[in-house]
Structures are given as structure tokens and as C-alpha cells.
Coordinates of N, CA and C in Angstrom, one line a residue:
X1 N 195.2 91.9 49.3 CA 195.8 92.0 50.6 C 195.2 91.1 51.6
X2 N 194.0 91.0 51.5 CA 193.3 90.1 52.6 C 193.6 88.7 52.4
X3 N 193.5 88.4 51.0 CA 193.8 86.6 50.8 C 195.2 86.8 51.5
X4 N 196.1 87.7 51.6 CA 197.6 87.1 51.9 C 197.7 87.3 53.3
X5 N 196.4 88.0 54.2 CA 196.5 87.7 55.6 C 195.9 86.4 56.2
X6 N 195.2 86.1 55.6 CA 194.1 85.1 56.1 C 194.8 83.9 55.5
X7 N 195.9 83.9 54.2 CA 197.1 82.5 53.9 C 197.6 82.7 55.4
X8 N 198.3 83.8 55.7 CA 199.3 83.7 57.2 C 198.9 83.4 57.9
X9 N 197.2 83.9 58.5 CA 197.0 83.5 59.6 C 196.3 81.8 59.7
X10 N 196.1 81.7 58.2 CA 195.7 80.0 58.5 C 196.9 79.2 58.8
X11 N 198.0 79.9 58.5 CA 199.3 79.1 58.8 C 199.8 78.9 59.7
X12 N 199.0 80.1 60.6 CA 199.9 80.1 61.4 C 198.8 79.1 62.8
X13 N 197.8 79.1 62.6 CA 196.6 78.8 62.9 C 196.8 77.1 63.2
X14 N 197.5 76.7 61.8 CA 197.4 75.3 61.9 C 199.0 75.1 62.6
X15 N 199.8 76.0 62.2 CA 201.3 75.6 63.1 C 200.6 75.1 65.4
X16 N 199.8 75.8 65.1 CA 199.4 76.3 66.6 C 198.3 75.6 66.8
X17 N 197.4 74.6 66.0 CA 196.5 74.7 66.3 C 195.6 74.2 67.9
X18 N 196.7 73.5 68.7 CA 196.0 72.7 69.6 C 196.3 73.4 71.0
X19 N 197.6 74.5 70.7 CA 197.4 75.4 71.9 C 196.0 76.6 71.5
X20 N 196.0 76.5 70.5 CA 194.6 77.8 70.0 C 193.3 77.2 70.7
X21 N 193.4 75.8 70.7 CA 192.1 74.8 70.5 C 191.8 75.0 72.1
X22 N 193.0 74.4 72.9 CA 192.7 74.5 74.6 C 192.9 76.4 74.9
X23 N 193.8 77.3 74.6 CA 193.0 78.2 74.7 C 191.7 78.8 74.6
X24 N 191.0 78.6 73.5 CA 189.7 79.0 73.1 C 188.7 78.3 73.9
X25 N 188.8 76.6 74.8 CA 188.2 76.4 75.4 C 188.4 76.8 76.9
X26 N 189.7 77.3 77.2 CA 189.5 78.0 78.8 C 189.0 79.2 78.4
X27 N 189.5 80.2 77.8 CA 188.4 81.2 77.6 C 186.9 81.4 77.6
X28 N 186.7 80.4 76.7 CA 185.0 80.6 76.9 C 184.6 79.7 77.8
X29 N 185.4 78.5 78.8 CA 185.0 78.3 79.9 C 184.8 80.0 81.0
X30 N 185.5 80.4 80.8 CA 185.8 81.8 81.3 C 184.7 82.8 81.5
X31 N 184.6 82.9 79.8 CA 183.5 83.9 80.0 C 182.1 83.3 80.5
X32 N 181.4 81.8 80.2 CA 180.6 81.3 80.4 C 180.5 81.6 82.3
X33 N 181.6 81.1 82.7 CA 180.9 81.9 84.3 C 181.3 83.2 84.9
X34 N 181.9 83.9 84.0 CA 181.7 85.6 84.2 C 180.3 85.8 83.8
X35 N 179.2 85.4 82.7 CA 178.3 85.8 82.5 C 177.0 85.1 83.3
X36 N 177.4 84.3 83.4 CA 176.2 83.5 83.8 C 176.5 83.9 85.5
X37 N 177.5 84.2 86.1 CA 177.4 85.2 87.6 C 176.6 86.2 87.3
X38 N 177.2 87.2 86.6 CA 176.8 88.3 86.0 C 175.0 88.4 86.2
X39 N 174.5 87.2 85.7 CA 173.1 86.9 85.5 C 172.4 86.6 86.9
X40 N 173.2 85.4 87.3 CA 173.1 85.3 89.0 C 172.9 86.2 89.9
X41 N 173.8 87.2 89.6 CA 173.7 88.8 90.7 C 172.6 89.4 90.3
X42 N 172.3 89.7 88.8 CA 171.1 90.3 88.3 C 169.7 89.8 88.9
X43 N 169.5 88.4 89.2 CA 168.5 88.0 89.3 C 167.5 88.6 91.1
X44 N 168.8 88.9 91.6 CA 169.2 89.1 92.8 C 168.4 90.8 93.1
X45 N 169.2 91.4 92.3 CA 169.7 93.0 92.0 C 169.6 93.6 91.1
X46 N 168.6 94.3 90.8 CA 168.9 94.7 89.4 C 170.0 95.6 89.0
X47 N 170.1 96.5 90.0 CA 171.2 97.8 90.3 C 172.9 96.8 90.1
X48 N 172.8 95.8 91.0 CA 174.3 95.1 91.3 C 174.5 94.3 89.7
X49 N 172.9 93.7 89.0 CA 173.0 93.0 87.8 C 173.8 94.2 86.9
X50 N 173.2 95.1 86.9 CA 174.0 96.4 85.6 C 175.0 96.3 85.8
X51 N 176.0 96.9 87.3 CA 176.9 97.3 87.3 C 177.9 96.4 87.4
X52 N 177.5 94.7 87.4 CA 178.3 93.5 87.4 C 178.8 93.5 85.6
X53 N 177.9 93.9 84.9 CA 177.8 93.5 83.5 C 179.4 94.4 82.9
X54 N 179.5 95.8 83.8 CA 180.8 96.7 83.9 C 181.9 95.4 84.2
X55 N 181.8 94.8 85.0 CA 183.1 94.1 85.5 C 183.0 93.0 84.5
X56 N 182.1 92.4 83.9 CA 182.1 91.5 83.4 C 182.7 91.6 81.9
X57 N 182.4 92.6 81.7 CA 183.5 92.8 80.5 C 184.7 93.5 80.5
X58 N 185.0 93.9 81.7 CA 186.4 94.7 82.0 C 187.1 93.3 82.3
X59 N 186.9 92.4 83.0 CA 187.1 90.7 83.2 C 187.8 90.2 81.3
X60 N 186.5 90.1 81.1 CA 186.8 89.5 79.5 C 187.8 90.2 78.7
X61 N 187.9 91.6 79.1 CA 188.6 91.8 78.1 C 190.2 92.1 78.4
X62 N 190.4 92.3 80.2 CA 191.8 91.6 80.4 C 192.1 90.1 80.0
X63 N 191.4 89.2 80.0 CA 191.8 88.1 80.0 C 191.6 88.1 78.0
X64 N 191.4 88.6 77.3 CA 191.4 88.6 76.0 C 192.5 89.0 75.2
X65 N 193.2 90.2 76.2 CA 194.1 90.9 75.7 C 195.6 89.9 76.4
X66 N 195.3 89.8 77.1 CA 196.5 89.0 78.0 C 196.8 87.4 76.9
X67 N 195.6 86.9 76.6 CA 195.3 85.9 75.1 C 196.0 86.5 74.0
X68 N 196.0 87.4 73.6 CA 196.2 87.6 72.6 C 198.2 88.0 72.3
X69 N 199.1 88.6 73.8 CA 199.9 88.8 73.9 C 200.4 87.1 74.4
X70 N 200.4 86.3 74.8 CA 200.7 85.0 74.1 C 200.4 84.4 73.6
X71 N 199.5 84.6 72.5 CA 199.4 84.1 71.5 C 200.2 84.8 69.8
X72 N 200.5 85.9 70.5 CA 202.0 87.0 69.6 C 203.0 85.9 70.0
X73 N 203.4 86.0 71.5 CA 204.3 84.9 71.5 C 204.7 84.1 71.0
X74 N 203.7 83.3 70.8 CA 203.8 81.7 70.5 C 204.2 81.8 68.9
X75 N 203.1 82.3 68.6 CA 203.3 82.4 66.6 C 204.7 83.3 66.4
X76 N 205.5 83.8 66.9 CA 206.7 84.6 66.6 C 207.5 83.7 67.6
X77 N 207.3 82.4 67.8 CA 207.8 81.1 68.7 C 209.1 82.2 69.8
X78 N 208.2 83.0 70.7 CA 208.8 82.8 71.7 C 208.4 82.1 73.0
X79 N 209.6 82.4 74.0 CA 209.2 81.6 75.3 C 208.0 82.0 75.8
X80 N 207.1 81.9 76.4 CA 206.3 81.8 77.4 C 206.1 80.9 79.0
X81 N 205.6 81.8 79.7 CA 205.3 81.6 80.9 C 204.8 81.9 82.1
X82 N 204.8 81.4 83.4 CA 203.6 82.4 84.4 C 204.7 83.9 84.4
X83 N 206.0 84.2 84.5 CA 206.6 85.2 84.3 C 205.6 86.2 83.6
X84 N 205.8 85.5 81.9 CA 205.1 86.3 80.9 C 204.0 86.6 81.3
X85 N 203.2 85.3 81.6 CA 201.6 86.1 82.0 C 201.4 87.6 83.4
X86 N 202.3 87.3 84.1 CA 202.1 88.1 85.0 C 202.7 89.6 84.2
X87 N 203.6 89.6 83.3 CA 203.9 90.8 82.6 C 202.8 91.4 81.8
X88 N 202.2 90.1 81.0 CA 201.2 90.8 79.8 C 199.9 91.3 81.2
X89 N 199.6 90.7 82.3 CA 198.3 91.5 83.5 C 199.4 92.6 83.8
X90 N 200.3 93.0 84.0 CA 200.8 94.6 84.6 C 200.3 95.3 83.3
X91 N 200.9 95.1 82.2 CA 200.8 95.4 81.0 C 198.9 95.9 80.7
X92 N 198.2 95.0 80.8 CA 197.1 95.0 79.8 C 195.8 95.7 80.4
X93 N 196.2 95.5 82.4 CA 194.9 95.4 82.8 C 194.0 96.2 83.1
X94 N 194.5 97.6 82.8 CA 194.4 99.3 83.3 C 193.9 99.5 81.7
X95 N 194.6 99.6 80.6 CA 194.0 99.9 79.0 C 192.5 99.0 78.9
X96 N 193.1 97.7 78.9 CA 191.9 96.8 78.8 C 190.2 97.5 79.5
X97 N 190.9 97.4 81.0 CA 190.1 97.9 81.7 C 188.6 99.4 81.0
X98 N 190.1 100.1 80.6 CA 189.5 101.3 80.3 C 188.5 101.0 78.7
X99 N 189.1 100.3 78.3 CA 188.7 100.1 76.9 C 187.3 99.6 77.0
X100 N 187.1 98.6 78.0 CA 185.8 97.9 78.4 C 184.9 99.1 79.0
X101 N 184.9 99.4 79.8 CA 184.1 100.7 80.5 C 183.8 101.3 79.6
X102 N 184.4 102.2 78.3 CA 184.5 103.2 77.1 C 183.6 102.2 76.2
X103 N 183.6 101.5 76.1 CA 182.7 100.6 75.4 C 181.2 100.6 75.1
X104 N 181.4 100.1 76.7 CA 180.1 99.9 77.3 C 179.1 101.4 77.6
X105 N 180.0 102.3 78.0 CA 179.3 103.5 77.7 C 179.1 104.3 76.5
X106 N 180.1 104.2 75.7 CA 179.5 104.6 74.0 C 178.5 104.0 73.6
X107 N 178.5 102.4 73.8 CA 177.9 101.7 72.9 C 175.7 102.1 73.5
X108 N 176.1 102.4 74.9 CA 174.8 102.5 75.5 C 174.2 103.7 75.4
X109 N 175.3 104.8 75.2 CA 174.8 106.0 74.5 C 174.3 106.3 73.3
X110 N 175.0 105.4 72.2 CA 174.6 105.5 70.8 C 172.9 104.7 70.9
X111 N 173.3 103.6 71.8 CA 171.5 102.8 71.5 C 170.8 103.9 72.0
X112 N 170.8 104.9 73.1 CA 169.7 105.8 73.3 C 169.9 107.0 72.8
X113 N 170.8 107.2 72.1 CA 170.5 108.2 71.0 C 169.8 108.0 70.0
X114 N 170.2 106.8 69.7 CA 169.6 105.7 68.3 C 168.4 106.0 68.4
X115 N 167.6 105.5 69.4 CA 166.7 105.3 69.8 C 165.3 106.6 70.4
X116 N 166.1 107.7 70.5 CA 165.4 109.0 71.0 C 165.7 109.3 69.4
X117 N 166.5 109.1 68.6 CA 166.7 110.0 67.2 C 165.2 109.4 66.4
X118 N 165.2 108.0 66.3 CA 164.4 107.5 65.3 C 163.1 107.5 66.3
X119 N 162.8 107.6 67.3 CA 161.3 108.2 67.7 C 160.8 109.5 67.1
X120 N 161.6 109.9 66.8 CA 161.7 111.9 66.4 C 161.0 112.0 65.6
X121 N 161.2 111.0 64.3 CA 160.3 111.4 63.2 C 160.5 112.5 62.1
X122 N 161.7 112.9 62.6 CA 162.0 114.4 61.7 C 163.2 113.7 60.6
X123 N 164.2 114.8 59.6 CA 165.3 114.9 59.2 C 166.5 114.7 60.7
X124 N 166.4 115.7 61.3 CA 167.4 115.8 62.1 C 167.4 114.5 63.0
X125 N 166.4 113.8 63.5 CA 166.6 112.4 64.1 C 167.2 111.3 63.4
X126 N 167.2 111.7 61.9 CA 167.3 110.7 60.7 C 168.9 111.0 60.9
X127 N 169.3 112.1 60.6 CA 170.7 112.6 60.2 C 171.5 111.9 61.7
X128 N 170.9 112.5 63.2 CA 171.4 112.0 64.3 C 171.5 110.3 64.3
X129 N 170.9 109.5 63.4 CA 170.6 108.1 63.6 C 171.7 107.7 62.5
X130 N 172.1 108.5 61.6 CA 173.0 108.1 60.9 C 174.3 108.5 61.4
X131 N 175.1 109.4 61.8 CA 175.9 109.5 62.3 C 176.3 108.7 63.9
X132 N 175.1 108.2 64.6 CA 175.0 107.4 65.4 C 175.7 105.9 64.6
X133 N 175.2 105.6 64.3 CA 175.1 104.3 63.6 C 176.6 104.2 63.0
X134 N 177.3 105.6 62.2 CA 178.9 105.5 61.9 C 179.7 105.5 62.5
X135 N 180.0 106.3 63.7 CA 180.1 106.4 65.2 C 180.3 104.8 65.9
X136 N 179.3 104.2 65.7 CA 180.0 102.8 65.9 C 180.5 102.1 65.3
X137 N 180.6 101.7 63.7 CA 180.9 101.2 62.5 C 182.3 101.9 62.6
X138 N 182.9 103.2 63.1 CA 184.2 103.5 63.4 C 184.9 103.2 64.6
X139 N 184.1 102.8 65.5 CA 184.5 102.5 67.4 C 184.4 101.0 67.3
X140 N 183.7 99.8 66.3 CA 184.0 98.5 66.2 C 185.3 98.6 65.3
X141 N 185.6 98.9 64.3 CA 186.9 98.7 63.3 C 187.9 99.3 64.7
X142 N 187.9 100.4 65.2 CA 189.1 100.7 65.9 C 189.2 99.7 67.3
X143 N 188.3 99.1 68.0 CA 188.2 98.6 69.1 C 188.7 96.7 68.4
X144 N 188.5 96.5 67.0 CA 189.0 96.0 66.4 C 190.2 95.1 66.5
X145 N 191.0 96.6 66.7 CA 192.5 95.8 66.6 C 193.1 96.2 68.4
X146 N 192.5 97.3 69.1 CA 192.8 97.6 70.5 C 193.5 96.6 71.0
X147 N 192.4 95.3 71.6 CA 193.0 94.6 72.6 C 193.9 93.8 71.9
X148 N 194.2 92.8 70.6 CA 195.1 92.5 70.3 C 196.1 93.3 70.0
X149 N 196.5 94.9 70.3 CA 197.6 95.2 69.9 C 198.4 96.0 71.0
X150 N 197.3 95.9 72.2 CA 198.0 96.5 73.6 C 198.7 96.2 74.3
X151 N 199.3 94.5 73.9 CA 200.6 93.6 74.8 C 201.7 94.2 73.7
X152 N 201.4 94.2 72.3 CA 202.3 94.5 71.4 C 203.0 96.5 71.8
X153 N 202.3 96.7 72.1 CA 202.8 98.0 72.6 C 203.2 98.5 74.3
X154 N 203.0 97.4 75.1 CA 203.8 97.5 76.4 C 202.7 97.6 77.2
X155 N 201.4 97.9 76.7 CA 200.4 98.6 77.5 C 200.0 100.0 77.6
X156 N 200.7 100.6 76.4 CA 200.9 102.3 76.0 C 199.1 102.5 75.4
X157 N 198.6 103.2 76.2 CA 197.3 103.0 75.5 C 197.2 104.4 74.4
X158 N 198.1 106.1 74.5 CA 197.7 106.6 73.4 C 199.0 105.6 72.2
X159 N 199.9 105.4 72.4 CA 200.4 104.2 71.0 C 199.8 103.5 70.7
X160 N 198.9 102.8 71.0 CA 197.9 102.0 70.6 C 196.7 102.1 70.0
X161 N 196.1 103.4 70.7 CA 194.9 103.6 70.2 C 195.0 104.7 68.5
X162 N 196.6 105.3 68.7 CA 197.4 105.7 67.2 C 197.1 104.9 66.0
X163 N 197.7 103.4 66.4 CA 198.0 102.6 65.9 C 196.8 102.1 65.2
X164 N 195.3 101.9 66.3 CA 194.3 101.3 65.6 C 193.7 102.1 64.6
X165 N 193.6 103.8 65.0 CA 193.2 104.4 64.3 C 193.8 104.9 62.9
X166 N 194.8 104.6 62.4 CA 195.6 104.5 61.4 C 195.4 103.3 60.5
X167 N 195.5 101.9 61.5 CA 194.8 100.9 60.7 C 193.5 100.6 60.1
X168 N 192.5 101.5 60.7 CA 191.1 101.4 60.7 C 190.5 102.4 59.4
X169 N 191.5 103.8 59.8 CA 191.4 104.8 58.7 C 192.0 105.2 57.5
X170 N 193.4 104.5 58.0 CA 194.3 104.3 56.5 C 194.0 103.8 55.3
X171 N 193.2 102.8 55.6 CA 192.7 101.8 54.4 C 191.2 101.4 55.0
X172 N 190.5 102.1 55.0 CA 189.0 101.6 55.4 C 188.1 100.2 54.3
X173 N 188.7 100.3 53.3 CA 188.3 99.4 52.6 C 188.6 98.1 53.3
X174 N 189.5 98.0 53.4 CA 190.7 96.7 53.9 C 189.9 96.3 55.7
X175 N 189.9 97.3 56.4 CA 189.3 97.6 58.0 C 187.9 97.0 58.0
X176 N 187.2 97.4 56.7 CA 185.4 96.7 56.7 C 185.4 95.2 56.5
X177 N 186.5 95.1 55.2 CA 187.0 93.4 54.8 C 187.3 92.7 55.9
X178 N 187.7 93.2 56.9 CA 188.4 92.7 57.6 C 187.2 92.3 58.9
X179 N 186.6 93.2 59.3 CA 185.6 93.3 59.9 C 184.2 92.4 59.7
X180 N 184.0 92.1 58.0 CA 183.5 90.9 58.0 C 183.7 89.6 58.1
X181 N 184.6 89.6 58.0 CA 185.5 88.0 58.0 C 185.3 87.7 59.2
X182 N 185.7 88.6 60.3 CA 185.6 88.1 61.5 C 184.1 88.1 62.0
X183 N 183.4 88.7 61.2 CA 181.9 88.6 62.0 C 181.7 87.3 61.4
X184 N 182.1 86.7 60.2 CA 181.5 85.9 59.9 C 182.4 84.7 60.3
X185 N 183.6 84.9 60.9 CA 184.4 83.7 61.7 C 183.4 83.2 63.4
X186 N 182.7 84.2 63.7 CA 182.0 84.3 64.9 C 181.4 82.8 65.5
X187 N 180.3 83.1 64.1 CA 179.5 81.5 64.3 C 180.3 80.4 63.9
X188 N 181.2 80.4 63.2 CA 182.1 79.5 62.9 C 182.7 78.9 63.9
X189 N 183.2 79.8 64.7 CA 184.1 79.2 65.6 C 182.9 78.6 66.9
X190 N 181.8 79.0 66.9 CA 181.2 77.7 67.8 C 181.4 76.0 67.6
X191 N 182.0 75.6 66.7 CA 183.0 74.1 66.7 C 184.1 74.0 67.8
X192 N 184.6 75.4 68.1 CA 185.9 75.3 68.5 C 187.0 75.9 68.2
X193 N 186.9 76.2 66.6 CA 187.9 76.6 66.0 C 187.4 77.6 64.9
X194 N 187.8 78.4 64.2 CA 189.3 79.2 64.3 C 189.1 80.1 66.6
X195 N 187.3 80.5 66.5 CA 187.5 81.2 68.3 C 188.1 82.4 68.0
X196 N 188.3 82.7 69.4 CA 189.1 84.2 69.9 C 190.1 84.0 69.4
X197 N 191.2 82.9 69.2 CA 192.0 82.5 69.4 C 192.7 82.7 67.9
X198 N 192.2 82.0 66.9 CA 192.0 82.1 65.4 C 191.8 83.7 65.1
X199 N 191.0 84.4 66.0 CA 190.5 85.6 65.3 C 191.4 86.5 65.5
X200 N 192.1 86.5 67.0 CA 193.7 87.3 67.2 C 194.4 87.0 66.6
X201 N 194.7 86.2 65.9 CA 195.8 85.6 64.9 C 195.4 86.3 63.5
X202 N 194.2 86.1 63.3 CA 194.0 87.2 62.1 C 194.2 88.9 62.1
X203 N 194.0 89.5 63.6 CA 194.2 90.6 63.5 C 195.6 91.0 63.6
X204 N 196.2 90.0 64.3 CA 197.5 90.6 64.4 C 198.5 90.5 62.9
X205 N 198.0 89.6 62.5 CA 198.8 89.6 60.7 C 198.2 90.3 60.1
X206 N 197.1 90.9 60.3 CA 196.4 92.0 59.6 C 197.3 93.7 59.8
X207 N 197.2 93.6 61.1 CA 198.0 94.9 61.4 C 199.9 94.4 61.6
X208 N 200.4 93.6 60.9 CA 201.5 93.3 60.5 C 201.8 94.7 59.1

């Protein structure tokens, strides 16, 4: 099943490739000075550095999800436009939003649980370090397919969050496959290509 997503999405990848190519570089022109403000405020603030780091990925991950609903578009060759873009920001920007915040606080909870478990030194810190540790290995597969599938759903965030959790748990085999490919598309795409861009294109033929 995965060779016959990754045939479509390379297909689709190369049909597209040069709107993928200038997308993937506004983007990470994008996030390069979301983060590197982000860093700017920090140096400033430490209190304003944290709470920028909140915006800074609620930032990234509107503008990732709003990427990813034309880039559905495009590969299902429909029109696009500033129309569409201003549809997929009503659409994306409140889920997205929320998804980033949820994130960022699970992910910061599990590291200090992680981290108060495995000081402990017992069973029970062991057992809490393991279920920690799955706890994210299930909130990365589901967060997975989130932002590319929230333009596809109107912006409905419990339809969506259905949707990932079905995808992620239905076939977990398939969800981990899938999961590496993209970790391992990561460094890859520092050339330029396949990017965010290549990698939404894989998730969305994935959850086809």
C-alpha cells in the first residue's frame, strides 16, 4: 500500500513540481523569520521569548495548513486564488491555531513528565516514561495528518480530528510506515525538494 502512495504522490509531485518548488521556498522563507523574531524577542525577554515561541507555531501552522488546502487544489487541478486563500484563512485559522497551542503544551508536558519519571528510578517512573513516550508516538501519527486534512474538511475540527484518528489507528502499521518516510523525507528536502510541499502531497494520498 505505501509503494502505491508514494507512485501517486511522486506523480503528482512531478506534475507540480515548480509550484511545490516556489512554495516550499516562501514557506521556509516564512518560517525562517517567524523563528529567528521569535529568537530576537527571546534575547530581549525571556518571559515574551516563551510566549512568542506559542505564536510562532500557531503562525506556522496556519500558513501550513492553508499550503496544504492549495496544494489539494492544485493536484485535483482546481482553480485557485486570493478568493481561495482568504477561504482556506477563515477555514484553517482557529483549528490550526488550536492544534499548535495543544501541541506545544502536550509535547512540554510529556518532556517533564519524561523527565521527573526517569529521575525516579523506580518501576513506576519506568512504566510512566513508557506510556509517556507512546502518548507522543500516537499525538505525532494523529497530528500527522491534522493540518493537511483541515481545509479538506471545511475547517470542522471534531471531523477531522475523527478522520486522523481512524487513519492513524485503523492501520497502525501503515501510520508508522508512513511516519518514517516522512521523517526520513525531512533532511531530504533541505535541497528544496520533495519540502512541506512534497510531504503534504504524501499525506494527502495517503489518507485518500
Amino acid at each position: 500500500m505505501i509503494g502505491i502512495v508514494l507512485k501517486r504522490s511522486a506523480l503528482s509531485l512531478w506534475e507540480n513540481i515548480f509550484v511545490v518548488f516556489l512554495g516550499n521556498v516562501l514557506f521556509s522563507m516564512a518560517a525562517v523569520l517567524a523563528v529567528f523574531g521569535a529568537i530576537w524577542i527571546g534575547v530581549r525577554s525571556v518571559t515574551l521569548g516563551v510566549a512568542s515561541l506559542g505564536v510562532v507555531a500557531a503562525f506556522l501552522a496556519v500558513i501550513f495548513a492553508i499550503y496544504a488546502g492549495l496544494l489539494q487544489d492544485i493536484v485535483c487541478r482546481k482553480e485557485i486564488g486570493w478568493g481561495r486563500f482568504a477561504a482556506l484563512l477563515g477555514q484553517v485559522w482557529l483549528p490550526a491555531t488550536l492544534w499548535a497551542f495543544s501541541s506545544v503544551g502536550l509535547i512540554s508536558m510529556l518532556v517533564l513528565g519524561a523527565a521527573v519519571a526517569r529521575t525516579s528510578g523506580n518501576v513506576m517512573g519506568g512504566a510512566t516514561l513508557l506510556v509517556a513516550v507512546w502518548v507522543l508516538v500516537v499525538w505525532v501519527q494523529v497530528s500527522l495528518f491534522f493540518l493537511p486534512l483541515i481545509s479538506r474538511n471545511q475547517g470542522d475540527i471534531s471531523t477531522t480530528l475523527r478522520s486522523c484518528v481512524l487513519l492513524a489507528l485503523h492501520n497502525p502499521g501503515f501510520s508508522l510506515v508512513l511516519l518514517v518516510v516522512v521523517l526520513l523525507l525531512v533532511p531530504i528536502s533541505l535541497t528544496g525538494l520533495p519540502g512541506p510541499g512534497g510531504i503534504m502531497i504524501l499525506v494527502y494520498h495517503a489518507a485518500d
